[in-house]
Short mmCIF file of C-alpha atoms and ligand atoms in Angstrom, two decimals:
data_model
loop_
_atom_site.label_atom_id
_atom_site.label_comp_id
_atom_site.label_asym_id
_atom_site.label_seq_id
_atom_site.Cartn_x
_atom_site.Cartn_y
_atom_site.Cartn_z
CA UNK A 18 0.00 0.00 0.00
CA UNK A 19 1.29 3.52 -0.82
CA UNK A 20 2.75 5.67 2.10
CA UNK A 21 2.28 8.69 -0.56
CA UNK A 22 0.14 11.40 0.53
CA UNK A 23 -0.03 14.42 -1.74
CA UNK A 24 -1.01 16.57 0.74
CA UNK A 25 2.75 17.19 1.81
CA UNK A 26 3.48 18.40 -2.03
CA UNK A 27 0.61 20.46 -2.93
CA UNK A 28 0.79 23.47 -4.39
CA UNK A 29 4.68 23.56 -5.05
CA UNK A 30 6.49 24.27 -8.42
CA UNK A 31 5.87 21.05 -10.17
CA UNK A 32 1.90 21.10 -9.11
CA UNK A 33 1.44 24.60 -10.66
CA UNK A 34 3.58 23.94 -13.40
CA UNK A 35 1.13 20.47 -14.02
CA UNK A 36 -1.53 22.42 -12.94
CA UNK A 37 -1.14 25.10 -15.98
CA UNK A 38 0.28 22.68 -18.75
CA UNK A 39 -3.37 20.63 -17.75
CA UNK A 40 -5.65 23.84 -18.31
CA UNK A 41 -3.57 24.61 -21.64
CA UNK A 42 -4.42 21.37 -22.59
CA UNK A 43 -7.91 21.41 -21.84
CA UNK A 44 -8.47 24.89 -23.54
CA UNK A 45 -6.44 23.39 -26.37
CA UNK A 46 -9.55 20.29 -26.62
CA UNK A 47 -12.33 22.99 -25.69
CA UNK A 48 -11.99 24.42 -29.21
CA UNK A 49 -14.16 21.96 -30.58
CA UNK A 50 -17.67 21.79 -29.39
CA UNK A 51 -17.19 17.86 -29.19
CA UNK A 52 -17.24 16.74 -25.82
CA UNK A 53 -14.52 14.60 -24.86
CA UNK A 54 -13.41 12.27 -21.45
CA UNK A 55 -11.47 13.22 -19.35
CA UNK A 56 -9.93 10.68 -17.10
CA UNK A 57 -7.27 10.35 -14.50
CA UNK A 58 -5.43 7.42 -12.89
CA UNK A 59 -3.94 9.71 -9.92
CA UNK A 60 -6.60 11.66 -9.01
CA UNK A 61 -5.48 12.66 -5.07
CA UNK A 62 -7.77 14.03 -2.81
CA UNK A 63 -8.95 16.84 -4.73
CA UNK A 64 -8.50 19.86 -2.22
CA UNK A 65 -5.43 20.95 -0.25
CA UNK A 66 -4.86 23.29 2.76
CA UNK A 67 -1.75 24.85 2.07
CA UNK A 68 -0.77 25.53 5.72
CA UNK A 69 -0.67 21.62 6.29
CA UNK A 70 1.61 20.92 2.98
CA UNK A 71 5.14 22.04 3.89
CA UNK A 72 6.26 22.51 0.25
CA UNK A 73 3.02 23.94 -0.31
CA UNK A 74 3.81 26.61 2.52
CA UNK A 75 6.93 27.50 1.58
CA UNK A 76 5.75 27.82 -2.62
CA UNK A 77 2.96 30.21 -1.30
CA UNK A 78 4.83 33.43 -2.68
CA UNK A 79 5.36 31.82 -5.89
CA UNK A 80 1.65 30.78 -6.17
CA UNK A 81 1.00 34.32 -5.17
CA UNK A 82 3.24 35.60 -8.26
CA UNK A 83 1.65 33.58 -10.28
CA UNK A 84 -1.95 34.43 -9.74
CA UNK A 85 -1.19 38.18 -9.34
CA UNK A 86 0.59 37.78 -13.42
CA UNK A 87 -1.65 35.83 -14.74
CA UNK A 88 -3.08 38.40 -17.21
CA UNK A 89 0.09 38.32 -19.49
CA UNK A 90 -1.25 34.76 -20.98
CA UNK A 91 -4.43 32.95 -21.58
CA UNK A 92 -3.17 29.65 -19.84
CA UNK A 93 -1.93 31.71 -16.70
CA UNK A 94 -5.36 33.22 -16.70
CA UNK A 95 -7.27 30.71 -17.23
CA UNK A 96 -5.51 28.46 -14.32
CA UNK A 97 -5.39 31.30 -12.10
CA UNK A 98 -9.45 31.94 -12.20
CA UNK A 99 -9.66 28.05 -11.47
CA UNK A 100 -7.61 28.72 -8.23
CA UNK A 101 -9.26 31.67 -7.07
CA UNK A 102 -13.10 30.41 -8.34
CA UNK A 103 -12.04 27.29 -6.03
CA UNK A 104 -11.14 29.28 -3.07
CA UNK A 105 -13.97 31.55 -2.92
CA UNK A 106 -16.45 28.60 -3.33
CA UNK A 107 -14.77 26.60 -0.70
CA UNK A 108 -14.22 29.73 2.02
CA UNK A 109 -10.99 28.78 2.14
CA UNK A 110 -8.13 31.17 1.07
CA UNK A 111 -5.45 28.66 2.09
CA UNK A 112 -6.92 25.65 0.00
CA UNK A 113 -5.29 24.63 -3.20
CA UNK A 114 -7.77 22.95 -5.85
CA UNK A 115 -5.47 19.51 -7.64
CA UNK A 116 -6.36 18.20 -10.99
CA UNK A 117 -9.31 17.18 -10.92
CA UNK A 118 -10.76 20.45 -9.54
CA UNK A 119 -8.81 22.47 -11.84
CA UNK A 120 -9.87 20.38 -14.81
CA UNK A 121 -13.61 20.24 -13.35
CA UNK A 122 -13.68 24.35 -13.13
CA UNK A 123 -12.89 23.93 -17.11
CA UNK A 124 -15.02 21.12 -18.44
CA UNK A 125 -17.95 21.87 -20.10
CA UNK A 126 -21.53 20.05 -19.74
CA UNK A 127 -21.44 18.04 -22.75
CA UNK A 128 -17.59 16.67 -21.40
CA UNK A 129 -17.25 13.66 -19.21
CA UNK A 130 -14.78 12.89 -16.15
CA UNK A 131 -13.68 9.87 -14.59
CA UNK A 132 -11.39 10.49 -11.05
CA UNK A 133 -9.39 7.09 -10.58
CA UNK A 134 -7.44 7.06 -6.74
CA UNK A 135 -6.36 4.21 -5.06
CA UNK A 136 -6.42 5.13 -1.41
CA UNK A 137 -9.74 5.04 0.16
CA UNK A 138 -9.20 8.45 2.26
CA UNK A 139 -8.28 10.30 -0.62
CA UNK A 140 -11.04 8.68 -2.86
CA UNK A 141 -13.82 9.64 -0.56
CA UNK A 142 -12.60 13.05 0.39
CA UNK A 143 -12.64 13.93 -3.09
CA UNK A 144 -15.83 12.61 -3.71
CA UNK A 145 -16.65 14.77 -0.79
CA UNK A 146 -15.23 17.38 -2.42
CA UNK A 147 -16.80 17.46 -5.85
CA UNK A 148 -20.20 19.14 -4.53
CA UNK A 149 -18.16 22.01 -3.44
CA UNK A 150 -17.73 22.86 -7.10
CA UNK A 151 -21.65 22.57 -8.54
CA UNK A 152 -22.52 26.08 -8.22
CA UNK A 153 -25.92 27.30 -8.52
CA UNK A 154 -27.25 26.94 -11.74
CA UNK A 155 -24.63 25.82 -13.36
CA UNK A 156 -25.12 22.08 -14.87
CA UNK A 157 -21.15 20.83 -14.82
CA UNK A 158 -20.00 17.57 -16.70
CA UNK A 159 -21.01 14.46 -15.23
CA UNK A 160 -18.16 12.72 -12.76
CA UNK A 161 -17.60 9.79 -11.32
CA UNK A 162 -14.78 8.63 -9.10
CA UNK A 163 -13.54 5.15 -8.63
CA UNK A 164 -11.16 3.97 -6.08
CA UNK A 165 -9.08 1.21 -7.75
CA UNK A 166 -5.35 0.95 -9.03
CA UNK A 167 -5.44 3.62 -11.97
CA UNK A 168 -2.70 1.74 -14.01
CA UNK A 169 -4.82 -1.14 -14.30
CA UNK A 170 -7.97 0.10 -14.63
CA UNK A 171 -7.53 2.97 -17.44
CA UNK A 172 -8.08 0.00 -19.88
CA UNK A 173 -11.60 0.14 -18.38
CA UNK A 174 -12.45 3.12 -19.95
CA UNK A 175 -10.27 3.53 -22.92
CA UNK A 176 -11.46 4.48 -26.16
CA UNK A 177 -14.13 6.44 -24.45
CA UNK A 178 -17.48 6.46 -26.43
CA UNK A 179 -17.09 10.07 -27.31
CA UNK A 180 -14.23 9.14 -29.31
CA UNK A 181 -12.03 12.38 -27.72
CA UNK A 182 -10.55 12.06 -24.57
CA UNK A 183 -7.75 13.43 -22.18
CA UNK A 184 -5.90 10.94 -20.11
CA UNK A 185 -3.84 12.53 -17.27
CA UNK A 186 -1.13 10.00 -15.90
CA UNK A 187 -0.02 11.69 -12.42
CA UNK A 188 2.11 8.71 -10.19
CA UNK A 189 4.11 9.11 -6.81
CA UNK A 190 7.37 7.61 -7.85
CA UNK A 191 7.37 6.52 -4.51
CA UNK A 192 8.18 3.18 -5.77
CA UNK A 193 11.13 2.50 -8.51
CA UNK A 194 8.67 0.57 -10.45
CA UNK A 195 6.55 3.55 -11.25
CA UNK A 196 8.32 4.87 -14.44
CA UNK A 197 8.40 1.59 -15.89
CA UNK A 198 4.16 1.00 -14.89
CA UNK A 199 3.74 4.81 -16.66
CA UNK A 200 5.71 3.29 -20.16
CA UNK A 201 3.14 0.65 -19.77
CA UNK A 202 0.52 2.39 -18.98
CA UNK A 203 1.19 4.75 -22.20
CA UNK A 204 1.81 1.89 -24.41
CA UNK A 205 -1.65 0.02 -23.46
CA UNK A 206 -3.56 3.55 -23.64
CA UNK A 207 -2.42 3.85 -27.40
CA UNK A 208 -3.16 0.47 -27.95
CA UNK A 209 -6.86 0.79 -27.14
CA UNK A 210 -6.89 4.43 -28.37
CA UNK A 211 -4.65 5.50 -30.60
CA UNK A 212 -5.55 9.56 -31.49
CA UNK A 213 -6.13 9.76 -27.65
CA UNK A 214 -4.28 12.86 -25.97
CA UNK A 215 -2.05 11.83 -23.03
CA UNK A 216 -0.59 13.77 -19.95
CA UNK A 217 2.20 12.51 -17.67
CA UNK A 218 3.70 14.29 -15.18
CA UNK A 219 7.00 13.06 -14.01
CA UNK A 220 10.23 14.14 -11.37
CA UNK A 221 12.91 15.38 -13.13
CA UNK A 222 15.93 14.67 -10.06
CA UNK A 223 18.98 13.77 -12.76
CA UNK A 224 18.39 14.29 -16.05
CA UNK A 225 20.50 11.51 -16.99
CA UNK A 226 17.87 9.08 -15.97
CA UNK A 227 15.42 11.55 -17.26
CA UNK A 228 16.66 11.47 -20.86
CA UNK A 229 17.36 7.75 -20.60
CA UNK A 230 13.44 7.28 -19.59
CA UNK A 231 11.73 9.22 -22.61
CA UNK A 232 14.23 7.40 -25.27
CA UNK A 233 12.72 3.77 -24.06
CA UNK A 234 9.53 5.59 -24.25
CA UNK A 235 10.17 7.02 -27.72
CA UNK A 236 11.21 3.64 -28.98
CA UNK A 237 8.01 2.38 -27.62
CA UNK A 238 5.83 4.99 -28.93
CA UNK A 239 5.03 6.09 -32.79
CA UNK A 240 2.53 8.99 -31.69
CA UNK A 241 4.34 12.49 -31.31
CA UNK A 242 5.53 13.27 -28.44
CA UNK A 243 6.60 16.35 -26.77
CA UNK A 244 8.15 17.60 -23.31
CA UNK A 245 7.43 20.41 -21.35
CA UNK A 246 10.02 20.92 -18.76
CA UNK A 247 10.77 23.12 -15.84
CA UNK A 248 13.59 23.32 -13.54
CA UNK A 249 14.24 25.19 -10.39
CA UNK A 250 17.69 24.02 -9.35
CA UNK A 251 20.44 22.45 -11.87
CA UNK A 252 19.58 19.47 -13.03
CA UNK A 253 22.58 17.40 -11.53
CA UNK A 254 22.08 19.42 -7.50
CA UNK A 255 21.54 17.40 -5.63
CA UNK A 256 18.35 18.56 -4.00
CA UNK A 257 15.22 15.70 -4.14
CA UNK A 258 13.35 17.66 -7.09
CA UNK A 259 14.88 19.89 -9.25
CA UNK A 260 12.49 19.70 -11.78
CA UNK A 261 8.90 19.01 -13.39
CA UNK A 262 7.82 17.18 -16.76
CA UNK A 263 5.01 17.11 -18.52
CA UNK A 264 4.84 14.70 -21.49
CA UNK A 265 2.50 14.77 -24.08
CA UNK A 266 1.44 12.12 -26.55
CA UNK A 267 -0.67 13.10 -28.98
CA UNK A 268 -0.32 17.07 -28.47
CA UNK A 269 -2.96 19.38 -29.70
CA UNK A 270 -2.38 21.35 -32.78
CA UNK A 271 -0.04 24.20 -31.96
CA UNK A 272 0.01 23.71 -28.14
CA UNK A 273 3.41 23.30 -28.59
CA UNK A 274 3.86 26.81 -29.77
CA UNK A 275 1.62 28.26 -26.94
CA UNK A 276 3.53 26.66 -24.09
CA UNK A 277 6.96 28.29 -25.37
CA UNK A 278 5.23 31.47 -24.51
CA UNK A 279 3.71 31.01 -21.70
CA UNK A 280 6.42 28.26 -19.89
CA UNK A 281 8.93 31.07 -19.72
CA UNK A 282 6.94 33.41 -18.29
CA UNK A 283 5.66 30.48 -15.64
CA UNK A 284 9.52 29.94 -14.43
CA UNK A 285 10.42 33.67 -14.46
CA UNK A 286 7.28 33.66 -11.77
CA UNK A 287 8.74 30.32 -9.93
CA UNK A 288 11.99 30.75 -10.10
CA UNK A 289 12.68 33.59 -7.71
CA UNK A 290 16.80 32.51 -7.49
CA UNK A 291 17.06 32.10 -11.52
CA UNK A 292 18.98 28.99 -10.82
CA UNK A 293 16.36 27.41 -13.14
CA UNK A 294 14.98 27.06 -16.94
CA UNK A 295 12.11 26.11 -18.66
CA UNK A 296 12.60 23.53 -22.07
CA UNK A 297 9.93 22.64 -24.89
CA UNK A 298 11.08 19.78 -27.09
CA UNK A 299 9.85 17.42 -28.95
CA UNK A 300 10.84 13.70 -28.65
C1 SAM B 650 0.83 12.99 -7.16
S1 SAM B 650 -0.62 12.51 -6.36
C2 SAM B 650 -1.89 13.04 -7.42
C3 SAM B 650 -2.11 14.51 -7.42
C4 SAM B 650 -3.21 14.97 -8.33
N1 SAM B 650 -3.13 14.37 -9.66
C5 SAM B 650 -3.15 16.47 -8.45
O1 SAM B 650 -2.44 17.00 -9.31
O2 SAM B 650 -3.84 17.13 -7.66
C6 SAM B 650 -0.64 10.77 -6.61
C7 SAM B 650 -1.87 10.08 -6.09
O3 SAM B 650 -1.88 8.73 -6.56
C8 SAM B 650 -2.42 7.89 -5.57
N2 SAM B 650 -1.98 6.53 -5.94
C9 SAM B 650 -0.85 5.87 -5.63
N3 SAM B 650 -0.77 4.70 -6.32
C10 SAM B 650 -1.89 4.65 -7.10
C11 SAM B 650 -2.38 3.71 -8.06
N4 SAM B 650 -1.70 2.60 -8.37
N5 SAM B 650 -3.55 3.98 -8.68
C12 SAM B 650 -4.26 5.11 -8.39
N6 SAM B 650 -3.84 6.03 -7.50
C13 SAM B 650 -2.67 5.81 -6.86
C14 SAM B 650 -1.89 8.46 -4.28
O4 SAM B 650 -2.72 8.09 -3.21
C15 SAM B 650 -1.95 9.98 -4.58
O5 SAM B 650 -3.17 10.51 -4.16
#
């Protein structure tokens, strides 16, 4: 059983950079009326009280920055109304809204989301969670959350009936076997749906293993792929995270092209030392 609990995490660098590279993406499938799924395997607890996440406390100015800039870009925006529509419908200033609620604040009625979580406490609070968002009036996208072992059960709901869909891939890495279960995981997505748009966060702590990680991957994969990278510290420190991925299989048309606007500006916010950088590449 996982020890993982994302409440220690939330709301530092790699969440908002995840955070914003998910509502680009979303915004990217929202420009056709089409509704699509969108499903995750690592779907946490939903909400987070920043005072309780030490990472989280300690990112606070950065989140700050980032919500305070957000008008130079749609994506920074766009993420940065999610945040504060989440806070003022839950009361609390402090709380930090994860995927799901960020990607919830986004979808659209005729769009469809399925929340996969493994641990029963997080499962349940985010179930308890979800009412939080309906506000009045406003008919959201229907939801369902399912407490089960994401990796194995995406298969469950891949291709999705609507034919579109957005599969977010967000593991703890807690265990070594978690890279290899995401290359699988990627692989057997494709397999059932091959135009599908996939999402994977992952740790970017020495880029040697990094690098060595996306080229099994790419000789795995025949979709395009590209990867959105951000880095706080030098990629060889020696500090537990210096940086945050975001792959993409299947990217929307001209994404790529968005986020090397908008991923500069993100780390320039972040990255209050500039001992960082911020990367778009394809693979
Ligand atoms: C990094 S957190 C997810 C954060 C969330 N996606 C967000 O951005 O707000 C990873 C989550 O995966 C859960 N988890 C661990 N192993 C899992 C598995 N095999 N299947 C589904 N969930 C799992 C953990 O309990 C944890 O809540």
């Amino acid at each position: 059983m996982t020890k993982y609990r994302h409440g220690f995490h939330a709301g530092n660098f790699a969440d908002v950079h995840k955070h914003v590279t998910l509502t680009a993406l979303l915004q990217a499938l929202e420009r056709k009326d089409k509704g699509f799924l969108y499903l995750e395997t690592h779907a946490g607890r939903g909400a987070y009280d920043l005072e309780r996440s030490s990472e989280g406390r300690a990112a606070v100015a950065g989140i700050e920055r980032v919500l305070a800039a957000s008008q130079s870009h749609e994506e920074l925006a766009a993420y940065a109304q999610a945040v504060a529509g989440w806070r003022s419908r839950s009361g609390n200033p402090r709380s930090y809204p994860g995927s799901p609620l960020i990607a919830l604040a986004q979808l659209r009625v005729q769009d469809r989301a399925v929340l996969i979580e493994l641990v029963r406490e997080e499962a349940s609070a985010l179930g308890r969670t979800l009412p939080a968002l309906e506000s009045a009036g406003r008919r959201g996208p229907h939801v369902q959350v399912i407490e089960a072992d994401g990796f194995e059960r995406l298969r469950a709901y891949l291709p999705p009936s609507e034919r579109r869909g957005l599969t977010l891939i967000d593991p703890p890495y807690e265990a070594q076997g978690d890279l290899a279960r995401v290359e699988a995981a990627v692989a057997e997505a494709l397999r059932r749906f091959q135009t599908g748009v996939i999402a994977v966060w992952y740790p970017i702590k020495d880029a040697r293993d990094t690098a060595a990680w996306q080229a099994a991957l790419r000789s795995r994969v025949t979709r395009e792929m590209l990867a959105g990278e951000l880095w706080l510290h030098p990629c060889d420190s020696r500090i537990a995270l210096n940086g945050s991925g975001m792959l993409l299989v299947n990217p929307p048309f001209g994404i790529a092209e968005r986020m090397r606007a908008w991923l500069p500006a993100l780390r320039a916010l972040l990255d209050a030392q500039r001992s960082g950088g911020a990367s778009v590449r394809v693979l």
